[in-house]
Short mmCIF file of N, CA and C and ligand atoms in Angstrom, two decimals:
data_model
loop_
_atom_site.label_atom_id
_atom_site.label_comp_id
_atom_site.label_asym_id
_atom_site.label_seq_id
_atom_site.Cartn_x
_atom_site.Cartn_y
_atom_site.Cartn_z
N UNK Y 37 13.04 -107.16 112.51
CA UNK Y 37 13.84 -108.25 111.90
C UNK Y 37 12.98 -109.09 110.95
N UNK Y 38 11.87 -109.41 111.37
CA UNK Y 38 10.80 -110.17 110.52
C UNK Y 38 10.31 -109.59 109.15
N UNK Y 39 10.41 -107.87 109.45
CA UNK Y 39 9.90 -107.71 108.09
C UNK Y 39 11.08 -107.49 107.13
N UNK Y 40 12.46 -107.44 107.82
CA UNK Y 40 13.32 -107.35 106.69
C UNK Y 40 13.71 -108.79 106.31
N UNK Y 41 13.34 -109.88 106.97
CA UNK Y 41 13.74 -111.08 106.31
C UNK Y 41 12.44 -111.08 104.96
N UNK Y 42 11.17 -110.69 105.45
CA UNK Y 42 10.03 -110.62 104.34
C UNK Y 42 10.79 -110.10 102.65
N UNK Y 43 11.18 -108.53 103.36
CA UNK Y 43 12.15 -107.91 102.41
C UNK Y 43 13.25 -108.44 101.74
N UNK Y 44 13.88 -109.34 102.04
CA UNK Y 44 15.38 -110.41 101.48
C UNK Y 44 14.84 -111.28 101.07
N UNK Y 45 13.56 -112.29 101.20
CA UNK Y 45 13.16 -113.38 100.72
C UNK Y 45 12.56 -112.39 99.26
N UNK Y 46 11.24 -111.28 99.20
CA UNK Y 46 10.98 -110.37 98.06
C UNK Y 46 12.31 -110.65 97.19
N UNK Y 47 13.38 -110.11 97.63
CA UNK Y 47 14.29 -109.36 96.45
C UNK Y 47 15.13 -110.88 96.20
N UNK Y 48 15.16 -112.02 96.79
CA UNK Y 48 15.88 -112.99 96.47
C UNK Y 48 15.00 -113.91 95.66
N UNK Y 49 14.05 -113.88 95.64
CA UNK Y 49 13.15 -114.42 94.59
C UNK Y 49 12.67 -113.39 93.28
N UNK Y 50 13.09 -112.21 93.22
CA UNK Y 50 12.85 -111.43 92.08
C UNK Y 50 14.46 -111.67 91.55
N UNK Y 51 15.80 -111.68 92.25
CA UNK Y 51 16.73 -111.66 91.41
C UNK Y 51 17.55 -112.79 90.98
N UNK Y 52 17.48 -113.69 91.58
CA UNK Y 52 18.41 -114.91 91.53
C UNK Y 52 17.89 -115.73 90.29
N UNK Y 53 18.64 -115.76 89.06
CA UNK Y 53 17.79 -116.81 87.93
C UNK Y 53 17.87 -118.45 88.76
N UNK Y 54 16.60 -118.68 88.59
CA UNK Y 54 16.26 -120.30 89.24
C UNK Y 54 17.44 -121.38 88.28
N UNK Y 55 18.11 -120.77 87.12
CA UNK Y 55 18.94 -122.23 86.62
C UNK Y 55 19.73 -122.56 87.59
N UNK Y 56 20.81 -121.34 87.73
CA UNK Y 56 21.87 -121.87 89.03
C UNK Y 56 21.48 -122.28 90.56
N UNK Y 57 20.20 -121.89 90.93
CA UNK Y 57 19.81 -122.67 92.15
C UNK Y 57 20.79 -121.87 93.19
N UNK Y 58 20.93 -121.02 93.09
CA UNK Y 58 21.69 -119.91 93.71
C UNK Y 58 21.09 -119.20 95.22
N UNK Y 59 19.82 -119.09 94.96
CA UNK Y 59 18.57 -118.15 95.95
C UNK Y 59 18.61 -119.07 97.34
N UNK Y 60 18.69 -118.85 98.19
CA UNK Y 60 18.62 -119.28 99.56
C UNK Y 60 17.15 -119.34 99.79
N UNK Y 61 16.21 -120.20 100.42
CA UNK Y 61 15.20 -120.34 101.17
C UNK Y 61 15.02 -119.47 102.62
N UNK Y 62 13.83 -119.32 103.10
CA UNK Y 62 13.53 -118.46 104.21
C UNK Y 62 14.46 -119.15 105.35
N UNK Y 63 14.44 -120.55 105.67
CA UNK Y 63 14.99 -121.52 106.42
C UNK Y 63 15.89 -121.44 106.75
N UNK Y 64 17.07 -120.81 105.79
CA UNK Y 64 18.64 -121.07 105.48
C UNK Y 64 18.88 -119.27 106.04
N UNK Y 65 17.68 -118.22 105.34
CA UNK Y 65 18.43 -116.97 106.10
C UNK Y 65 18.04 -116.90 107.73
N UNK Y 66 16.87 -117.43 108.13
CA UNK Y 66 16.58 -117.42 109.36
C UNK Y 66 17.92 -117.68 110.15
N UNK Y 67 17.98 -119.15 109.97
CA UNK Y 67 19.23 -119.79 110.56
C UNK Y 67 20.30 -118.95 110.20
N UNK Y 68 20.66 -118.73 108.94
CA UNK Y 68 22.03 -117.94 109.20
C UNK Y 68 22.01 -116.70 110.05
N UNK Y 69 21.14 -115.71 109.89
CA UNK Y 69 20.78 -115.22 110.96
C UNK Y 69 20.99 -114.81 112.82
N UNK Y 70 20.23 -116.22 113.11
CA UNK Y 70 20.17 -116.88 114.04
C UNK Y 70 21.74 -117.32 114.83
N UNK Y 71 22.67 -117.24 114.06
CA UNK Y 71 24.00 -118.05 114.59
C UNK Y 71 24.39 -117.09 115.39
N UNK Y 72 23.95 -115.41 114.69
CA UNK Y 72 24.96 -114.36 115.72
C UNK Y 72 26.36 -113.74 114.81
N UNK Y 73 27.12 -115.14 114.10
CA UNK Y 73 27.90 -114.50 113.35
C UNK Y 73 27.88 -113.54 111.94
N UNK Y 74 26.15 -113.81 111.67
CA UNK Y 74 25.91 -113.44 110.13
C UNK Y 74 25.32 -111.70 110.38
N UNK Y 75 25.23 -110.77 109.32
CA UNK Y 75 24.77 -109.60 109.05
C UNK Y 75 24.48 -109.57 107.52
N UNK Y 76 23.58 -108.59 107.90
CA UNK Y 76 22.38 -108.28 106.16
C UNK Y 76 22.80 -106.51 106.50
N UNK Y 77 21.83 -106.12 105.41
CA UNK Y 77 21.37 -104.75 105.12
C UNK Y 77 20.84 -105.07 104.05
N UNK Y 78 19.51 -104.16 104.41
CA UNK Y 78 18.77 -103.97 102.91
C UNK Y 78 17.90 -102.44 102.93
N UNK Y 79 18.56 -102.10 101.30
CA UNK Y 79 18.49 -100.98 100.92
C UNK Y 79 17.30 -100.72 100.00
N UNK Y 80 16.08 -99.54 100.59
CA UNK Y 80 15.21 -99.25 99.54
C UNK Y 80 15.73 -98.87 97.93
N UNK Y 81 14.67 -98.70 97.19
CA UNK Y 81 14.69 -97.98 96.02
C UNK Y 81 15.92 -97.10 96.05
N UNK Y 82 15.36 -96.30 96.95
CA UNK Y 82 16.41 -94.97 96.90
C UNK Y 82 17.72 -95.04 97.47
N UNK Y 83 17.93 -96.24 98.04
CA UNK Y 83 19.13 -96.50 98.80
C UNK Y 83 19.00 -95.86 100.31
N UNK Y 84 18.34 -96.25 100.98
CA UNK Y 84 18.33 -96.16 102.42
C UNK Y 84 17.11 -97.37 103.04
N UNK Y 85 17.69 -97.35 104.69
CA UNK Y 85 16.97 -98.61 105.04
C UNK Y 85 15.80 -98.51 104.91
N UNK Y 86 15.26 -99.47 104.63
CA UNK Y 86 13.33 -98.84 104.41
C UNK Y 86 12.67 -98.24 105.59
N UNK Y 87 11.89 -97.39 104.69
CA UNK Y 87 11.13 -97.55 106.17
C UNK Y 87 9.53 -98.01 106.71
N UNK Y 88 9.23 -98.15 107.49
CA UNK Y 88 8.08 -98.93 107.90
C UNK Y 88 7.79 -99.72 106.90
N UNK Y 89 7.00 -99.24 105.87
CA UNK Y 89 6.19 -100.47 105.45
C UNK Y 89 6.65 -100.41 103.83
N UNK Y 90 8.42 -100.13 103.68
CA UNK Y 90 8.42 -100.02 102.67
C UNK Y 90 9.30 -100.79 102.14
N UNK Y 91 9.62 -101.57 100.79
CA UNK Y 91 9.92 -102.70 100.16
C UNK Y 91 11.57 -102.37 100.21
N UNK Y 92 12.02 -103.60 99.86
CA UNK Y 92 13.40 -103.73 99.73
C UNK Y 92 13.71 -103.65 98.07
N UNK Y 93 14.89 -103.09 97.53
CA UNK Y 93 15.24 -103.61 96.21
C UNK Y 93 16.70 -103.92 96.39
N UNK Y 94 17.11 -104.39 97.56
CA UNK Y 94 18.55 -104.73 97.45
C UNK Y 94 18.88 -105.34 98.72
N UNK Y 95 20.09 -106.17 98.93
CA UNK Y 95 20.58 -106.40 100.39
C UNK Y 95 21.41 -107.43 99.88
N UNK Y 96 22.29 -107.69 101.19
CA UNK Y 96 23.50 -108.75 101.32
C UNK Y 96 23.04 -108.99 102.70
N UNK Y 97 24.06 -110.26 102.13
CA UNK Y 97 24.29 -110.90 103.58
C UNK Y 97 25.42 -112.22 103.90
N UNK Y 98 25.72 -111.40 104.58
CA UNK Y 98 27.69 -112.02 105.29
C UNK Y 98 27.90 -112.59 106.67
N UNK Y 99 29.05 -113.09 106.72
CA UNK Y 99 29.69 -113.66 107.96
C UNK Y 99 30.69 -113.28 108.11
N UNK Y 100 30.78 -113.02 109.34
CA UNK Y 100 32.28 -112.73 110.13
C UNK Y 100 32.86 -114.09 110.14
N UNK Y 101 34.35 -113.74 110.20
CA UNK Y 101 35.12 -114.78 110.91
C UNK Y 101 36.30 -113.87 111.05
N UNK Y 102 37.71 -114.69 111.22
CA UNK Y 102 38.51 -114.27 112.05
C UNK Y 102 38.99 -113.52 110.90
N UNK Y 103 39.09 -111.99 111.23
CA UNK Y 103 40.02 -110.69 110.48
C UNK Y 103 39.18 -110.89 109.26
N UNK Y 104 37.85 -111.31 109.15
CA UNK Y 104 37.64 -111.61 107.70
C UNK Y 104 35.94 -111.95 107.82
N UNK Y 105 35.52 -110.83 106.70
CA UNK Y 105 34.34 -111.05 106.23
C UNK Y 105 34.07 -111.70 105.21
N UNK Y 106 32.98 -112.70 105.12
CA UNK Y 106 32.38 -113.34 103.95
C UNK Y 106 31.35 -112.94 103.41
N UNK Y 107 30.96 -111.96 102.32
CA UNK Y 107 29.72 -111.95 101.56
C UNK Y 107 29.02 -113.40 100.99
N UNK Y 108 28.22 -113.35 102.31
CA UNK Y 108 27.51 -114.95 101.46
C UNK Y 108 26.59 -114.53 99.87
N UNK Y 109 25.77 -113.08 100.55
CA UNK Y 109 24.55 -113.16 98.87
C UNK Y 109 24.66 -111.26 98.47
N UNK Y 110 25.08 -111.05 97.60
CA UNK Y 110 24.57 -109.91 97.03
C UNK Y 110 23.15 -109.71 96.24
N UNK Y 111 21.85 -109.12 96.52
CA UNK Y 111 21.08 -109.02 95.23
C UNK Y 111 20.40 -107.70 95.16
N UNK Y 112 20.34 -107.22 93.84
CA UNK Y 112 19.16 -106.21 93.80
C UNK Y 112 18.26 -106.62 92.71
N UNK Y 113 16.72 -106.46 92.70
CA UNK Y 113 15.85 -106.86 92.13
C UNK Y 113 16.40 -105.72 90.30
N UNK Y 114 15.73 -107.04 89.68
CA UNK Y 114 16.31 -106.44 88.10
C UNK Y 114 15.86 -105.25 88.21
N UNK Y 115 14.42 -104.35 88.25
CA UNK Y 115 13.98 -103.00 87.76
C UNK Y 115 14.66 -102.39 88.37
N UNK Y 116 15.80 -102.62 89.90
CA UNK Y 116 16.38 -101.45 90.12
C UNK Y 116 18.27 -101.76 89.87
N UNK Y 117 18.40 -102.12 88.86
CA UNK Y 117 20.17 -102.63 88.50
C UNK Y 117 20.59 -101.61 88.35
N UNK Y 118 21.79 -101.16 88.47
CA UNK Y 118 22.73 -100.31 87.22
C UNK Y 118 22.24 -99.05 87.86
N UNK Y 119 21.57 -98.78 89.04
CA UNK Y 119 21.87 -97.15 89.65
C UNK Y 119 22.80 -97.84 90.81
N UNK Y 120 23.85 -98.08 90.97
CA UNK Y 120 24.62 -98.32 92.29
C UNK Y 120 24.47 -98.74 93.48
N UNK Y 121 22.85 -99.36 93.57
CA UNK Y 121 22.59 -99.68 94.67
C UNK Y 121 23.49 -101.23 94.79
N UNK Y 122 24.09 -101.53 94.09
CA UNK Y 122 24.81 -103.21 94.72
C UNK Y 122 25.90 -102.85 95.05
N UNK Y 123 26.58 -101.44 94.74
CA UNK Y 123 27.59 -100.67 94.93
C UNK Y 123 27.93 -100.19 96.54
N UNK Y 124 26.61 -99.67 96.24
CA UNK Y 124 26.14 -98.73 98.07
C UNK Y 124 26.22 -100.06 98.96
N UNK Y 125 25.73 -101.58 98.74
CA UNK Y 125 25.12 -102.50 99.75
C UNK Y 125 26.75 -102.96 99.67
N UNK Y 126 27.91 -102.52 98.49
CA UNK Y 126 29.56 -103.27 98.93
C UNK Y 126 29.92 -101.82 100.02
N UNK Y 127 29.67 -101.43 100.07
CA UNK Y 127 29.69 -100.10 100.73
C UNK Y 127 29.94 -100.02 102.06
N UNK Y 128 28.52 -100.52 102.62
CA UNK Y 128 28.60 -101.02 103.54
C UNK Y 128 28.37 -102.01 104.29
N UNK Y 129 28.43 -103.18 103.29
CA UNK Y 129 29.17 -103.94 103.67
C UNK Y 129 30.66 -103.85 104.44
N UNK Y 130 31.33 -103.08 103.35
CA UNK Y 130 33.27 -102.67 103.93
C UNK Y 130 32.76 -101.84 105.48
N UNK Y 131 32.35 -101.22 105.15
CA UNK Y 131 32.18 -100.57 106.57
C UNK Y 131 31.65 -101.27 107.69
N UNK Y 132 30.39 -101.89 107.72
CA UNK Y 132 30.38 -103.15 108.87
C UNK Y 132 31.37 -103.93 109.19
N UNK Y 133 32.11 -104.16 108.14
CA UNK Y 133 33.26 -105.23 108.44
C UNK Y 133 33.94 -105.02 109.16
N UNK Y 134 34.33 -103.54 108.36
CA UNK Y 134 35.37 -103.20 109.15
C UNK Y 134 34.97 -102.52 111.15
N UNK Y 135 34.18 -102.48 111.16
CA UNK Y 135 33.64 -101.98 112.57
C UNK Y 135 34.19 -103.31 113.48
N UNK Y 136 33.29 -104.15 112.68
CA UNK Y 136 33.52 -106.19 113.30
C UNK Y 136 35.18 -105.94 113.49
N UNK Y 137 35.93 -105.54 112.86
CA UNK Y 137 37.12 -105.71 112.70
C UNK Y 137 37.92 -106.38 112.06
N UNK Y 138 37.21 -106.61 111.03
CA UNK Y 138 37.48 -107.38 109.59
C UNK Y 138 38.74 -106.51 108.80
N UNK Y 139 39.68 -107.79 107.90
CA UNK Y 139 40.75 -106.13 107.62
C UNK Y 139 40.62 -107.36 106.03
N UNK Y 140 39.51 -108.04 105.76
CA UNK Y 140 39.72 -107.86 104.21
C UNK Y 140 38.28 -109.24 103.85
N UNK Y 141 37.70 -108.60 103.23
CA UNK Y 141 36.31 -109.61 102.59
C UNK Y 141 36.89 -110.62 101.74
N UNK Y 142 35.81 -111.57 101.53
CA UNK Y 142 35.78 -112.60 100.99
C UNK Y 142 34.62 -112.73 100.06
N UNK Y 143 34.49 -113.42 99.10
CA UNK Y 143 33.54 -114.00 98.23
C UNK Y 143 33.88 -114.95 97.48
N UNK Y 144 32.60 -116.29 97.11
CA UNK Y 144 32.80 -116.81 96.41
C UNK Y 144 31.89 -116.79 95.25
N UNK Y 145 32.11 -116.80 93.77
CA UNK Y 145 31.26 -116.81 92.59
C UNK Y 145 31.24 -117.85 91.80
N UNK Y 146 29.93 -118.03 91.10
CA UNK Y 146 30.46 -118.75 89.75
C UNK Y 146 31.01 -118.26 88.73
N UNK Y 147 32.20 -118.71 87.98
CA UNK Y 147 32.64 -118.20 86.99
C UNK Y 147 31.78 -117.90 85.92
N UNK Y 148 31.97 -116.43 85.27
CA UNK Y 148 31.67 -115.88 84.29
C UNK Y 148 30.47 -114.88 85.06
N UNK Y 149 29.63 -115.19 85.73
CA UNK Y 149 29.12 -114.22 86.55
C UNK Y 149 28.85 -112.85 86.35
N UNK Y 150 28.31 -111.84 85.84
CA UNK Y 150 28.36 -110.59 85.53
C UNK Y 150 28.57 -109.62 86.32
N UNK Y 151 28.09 -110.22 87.46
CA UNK Y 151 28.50 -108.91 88.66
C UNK Y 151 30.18 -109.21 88.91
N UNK Y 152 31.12 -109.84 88.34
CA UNK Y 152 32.26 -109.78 88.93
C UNK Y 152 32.64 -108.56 88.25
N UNK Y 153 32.11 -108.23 87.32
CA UNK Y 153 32.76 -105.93 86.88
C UNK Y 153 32.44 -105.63 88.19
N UNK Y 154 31.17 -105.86 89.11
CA UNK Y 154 31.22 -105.14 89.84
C UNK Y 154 32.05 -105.21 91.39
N UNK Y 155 32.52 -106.55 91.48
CA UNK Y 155 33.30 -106.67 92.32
C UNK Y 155 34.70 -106.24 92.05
N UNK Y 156 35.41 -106.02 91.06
CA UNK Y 156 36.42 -105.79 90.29
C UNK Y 156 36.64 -104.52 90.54
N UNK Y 157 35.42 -103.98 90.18
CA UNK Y 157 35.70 -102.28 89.85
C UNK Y 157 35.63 -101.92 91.35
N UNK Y 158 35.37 -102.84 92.46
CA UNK Y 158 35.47 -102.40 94.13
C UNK Y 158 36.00 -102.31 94.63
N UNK Y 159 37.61 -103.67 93.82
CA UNK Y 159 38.95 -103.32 94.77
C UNK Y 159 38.82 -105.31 94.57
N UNK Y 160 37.91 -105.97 94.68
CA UNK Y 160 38.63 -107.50 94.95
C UNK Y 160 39.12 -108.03 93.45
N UNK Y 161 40.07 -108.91 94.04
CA UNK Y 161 41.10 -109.76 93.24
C UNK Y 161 40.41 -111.31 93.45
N UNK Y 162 40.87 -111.80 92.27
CA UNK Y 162 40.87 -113.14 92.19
C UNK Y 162 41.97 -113.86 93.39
N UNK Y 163 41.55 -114.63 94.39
CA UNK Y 163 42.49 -115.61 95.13
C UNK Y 163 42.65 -117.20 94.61
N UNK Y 164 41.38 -117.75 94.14
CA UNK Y 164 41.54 -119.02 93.99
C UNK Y 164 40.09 -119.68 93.03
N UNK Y 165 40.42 -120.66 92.48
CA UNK Y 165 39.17 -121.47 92.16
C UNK Y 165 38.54 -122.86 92.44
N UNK Y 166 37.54 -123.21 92.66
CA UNK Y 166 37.61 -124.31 92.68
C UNK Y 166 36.34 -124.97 91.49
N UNK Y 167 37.33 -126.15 90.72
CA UNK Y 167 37.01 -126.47 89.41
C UNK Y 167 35.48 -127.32 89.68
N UNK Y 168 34.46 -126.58 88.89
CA UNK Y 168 33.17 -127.50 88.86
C UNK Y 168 32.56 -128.44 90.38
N UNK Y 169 32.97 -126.48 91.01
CA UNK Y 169 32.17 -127.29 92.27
C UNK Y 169 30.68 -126.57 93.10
N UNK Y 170 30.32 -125.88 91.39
CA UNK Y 170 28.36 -125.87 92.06
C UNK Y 170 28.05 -126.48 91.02
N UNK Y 171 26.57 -127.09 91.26
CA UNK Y 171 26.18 -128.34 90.40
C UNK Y 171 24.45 -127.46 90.57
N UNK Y 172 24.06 -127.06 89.20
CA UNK Y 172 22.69 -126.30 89.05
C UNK Y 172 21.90 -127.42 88.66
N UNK Y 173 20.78 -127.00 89.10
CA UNK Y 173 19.74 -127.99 89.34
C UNK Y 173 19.73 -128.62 88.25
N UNK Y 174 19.77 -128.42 87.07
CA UNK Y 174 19.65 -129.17 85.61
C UNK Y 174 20.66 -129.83 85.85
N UNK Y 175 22.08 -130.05 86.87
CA UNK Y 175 23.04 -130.94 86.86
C UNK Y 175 24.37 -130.22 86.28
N UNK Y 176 24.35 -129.27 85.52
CA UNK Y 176 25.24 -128.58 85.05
C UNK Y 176 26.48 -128.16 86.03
N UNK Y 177 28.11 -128.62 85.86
CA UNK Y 177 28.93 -128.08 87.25
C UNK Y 177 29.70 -127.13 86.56
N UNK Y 178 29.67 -125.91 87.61
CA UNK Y 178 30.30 -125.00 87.48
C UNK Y 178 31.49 -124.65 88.28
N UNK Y 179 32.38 -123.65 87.79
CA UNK Y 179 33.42 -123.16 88.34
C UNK Y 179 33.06 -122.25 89.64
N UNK Y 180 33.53 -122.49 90.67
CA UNK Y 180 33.76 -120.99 91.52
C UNK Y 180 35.35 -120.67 91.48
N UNK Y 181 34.82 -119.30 91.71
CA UNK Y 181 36.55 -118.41 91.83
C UNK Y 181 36.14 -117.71 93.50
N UNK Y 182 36.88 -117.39 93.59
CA UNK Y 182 36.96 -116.91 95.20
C UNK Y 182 37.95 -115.38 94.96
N UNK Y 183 37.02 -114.58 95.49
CA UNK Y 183 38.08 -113.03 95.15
C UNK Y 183 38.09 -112.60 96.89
N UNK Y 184 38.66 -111.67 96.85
CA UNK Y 184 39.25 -110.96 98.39
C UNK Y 184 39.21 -109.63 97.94
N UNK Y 185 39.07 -108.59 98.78
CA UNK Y 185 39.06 -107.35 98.98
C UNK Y 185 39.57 -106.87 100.66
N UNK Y 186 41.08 -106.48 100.27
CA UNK Y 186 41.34 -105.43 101.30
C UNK Y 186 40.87 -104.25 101.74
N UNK Y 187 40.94 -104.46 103.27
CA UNK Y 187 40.29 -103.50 103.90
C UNK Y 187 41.51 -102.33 104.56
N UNK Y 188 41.20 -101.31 104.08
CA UNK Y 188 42.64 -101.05 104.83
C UNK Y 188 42.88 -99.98 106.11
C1 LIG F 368 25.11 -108.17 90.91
C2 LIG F 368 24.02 -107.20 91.26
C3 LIG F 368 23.76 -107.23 92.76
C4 LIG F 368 24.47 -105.78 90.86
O1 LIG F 368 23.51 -104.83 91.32
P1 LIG F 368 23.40 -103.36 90.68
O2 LIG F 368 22.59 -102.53 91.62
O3 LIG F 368 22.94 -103.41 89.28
O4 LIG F 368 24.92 -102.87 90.70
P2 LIG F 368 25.45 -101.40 90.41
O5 LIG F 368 24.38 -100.57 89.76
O6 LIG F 368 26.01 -100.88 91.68
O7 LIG F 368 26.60 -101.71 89.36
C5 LIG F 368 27.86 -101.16 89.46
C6 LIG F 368 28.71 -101.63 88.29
O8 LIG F 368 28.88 -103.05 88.27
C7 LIG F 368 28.76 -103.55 86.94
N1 LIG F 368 27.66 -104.50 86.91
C8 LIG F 368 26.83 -104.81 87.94
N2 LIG F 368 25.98 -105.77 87.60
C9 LIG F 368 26.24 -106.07 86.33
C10 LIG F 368 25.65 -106.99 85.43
N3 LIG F 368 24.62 -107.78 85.76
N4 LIG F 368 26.17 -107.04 84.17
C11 LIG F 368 27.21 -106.25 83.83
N5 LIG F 368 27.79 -105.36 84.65
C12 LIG F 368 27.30 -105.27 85.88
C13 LIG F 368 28.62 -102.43 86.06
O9 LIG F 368 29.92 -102.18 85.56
C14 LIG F 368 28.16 -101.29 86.93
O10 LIG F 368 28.78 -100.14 86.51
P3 LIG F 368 27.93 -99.00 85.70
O11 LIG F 368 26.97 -98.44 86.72
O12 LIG F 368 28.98 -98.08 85.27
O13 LIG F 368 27.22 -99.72 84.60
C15 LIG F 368 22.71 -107.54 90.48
O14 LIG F 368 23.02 -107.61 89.09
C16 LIG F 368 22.06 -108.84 90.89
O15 LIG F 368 21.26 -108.89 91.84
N6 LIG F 368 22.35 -109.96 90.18
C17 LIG F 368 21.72 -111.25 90.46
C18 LIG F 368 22.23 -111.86 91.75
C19 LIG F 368 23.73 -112.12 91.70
O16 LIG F 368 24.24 -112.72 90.77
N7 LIG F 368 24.44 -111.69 92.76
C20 LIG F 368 25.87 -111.81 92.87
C21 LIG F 368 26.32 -113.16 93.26
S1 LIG F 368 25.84 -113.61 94.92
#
């Protein structure tokens, strides 16, 4: 468990741009963690769990709740984008969920966001927004939209 949080803190500080203030601290995944309700995966290079002593270039990490999963963080480090590994980590994601017994995900984004092609092209829909409510460290407030994906 220790070395894959090592592995999620790596790839969350190689991908998250510092404007939006987006990247979670070690503190915040421990604890989420820690509650029992949360789950990760993180996927090597090649797309499988690492092994022993080998680096992460991707992972999420979600919460259950009732009939319903939340993707709190998607990331893969920039040098490995655009081969499907954020694809493979919605992947199974759906499939953990659905084990939990989840029958449809959740996410929330900031608007304009680039990975929403890739949530789009996965199956989730737009449900809702809420107007200028992340505020990036420069002070700047942004939109979130909130999409859903059925599980079926
Ligand atoms: C979003 C993210 C996880 C995507 O990872 P990835 O491994 O590149 O995703 P995939 O290779 O599986 O992409 C699948 C499709 O999604 C789209 N897509 C994904 N990321 C995209 C981006 N940054 N810009 C444009 N399109 C993107 C593409 O259409 C791609 O299809 P293609 O392979 O035909 O080009 C990655 O860009 C990332 O870590 N971004 C920074 C963190 C972030 O914003 N996370 C999401 C919010 S929590």
């Amino acid at each position: 468990m220790n070395d894959d949080i090592d592995r999620i803190m790596a790839v969350m500080t190689a991908a998250f741009d510092p404007i939006y203030g987006e990247a979670w601290n070690r503190r915040q995944v421990e604890d989420a963690l820690g509650f029992g309700n949360c789950h990760y995966c993180v996927l090597s290079s090649q797309g499988q769990l690492p092994a022993d002593s080998e680096q992460g270039a991707g992972f999420f990490l979600s919460r259950t709740g009732y009939e319903e999963e939340e993707l709190l963080l998607l990331a893969v480090c920039p040098e490995y984008r655009g081969k499907g590994l954020g694809r493979m980590l919605l992947d199974r994601l759906r499939l953990g969920a659905s084990s939990r017994g989840a029958r449809r995900l959740l996410l929330e984004m900031r608007r304009g966001n680039p990975a929403e092609a890739l949530y789009t092209n996965f199956g989730f829909y737009p449900i809702g927004e809420r107007r200028e409510y992340y505020r990036t460290p420069s002070g700047r407030r942004l939109d979130a939209v909130t999409f859903a994906c059925d599980i079926a």
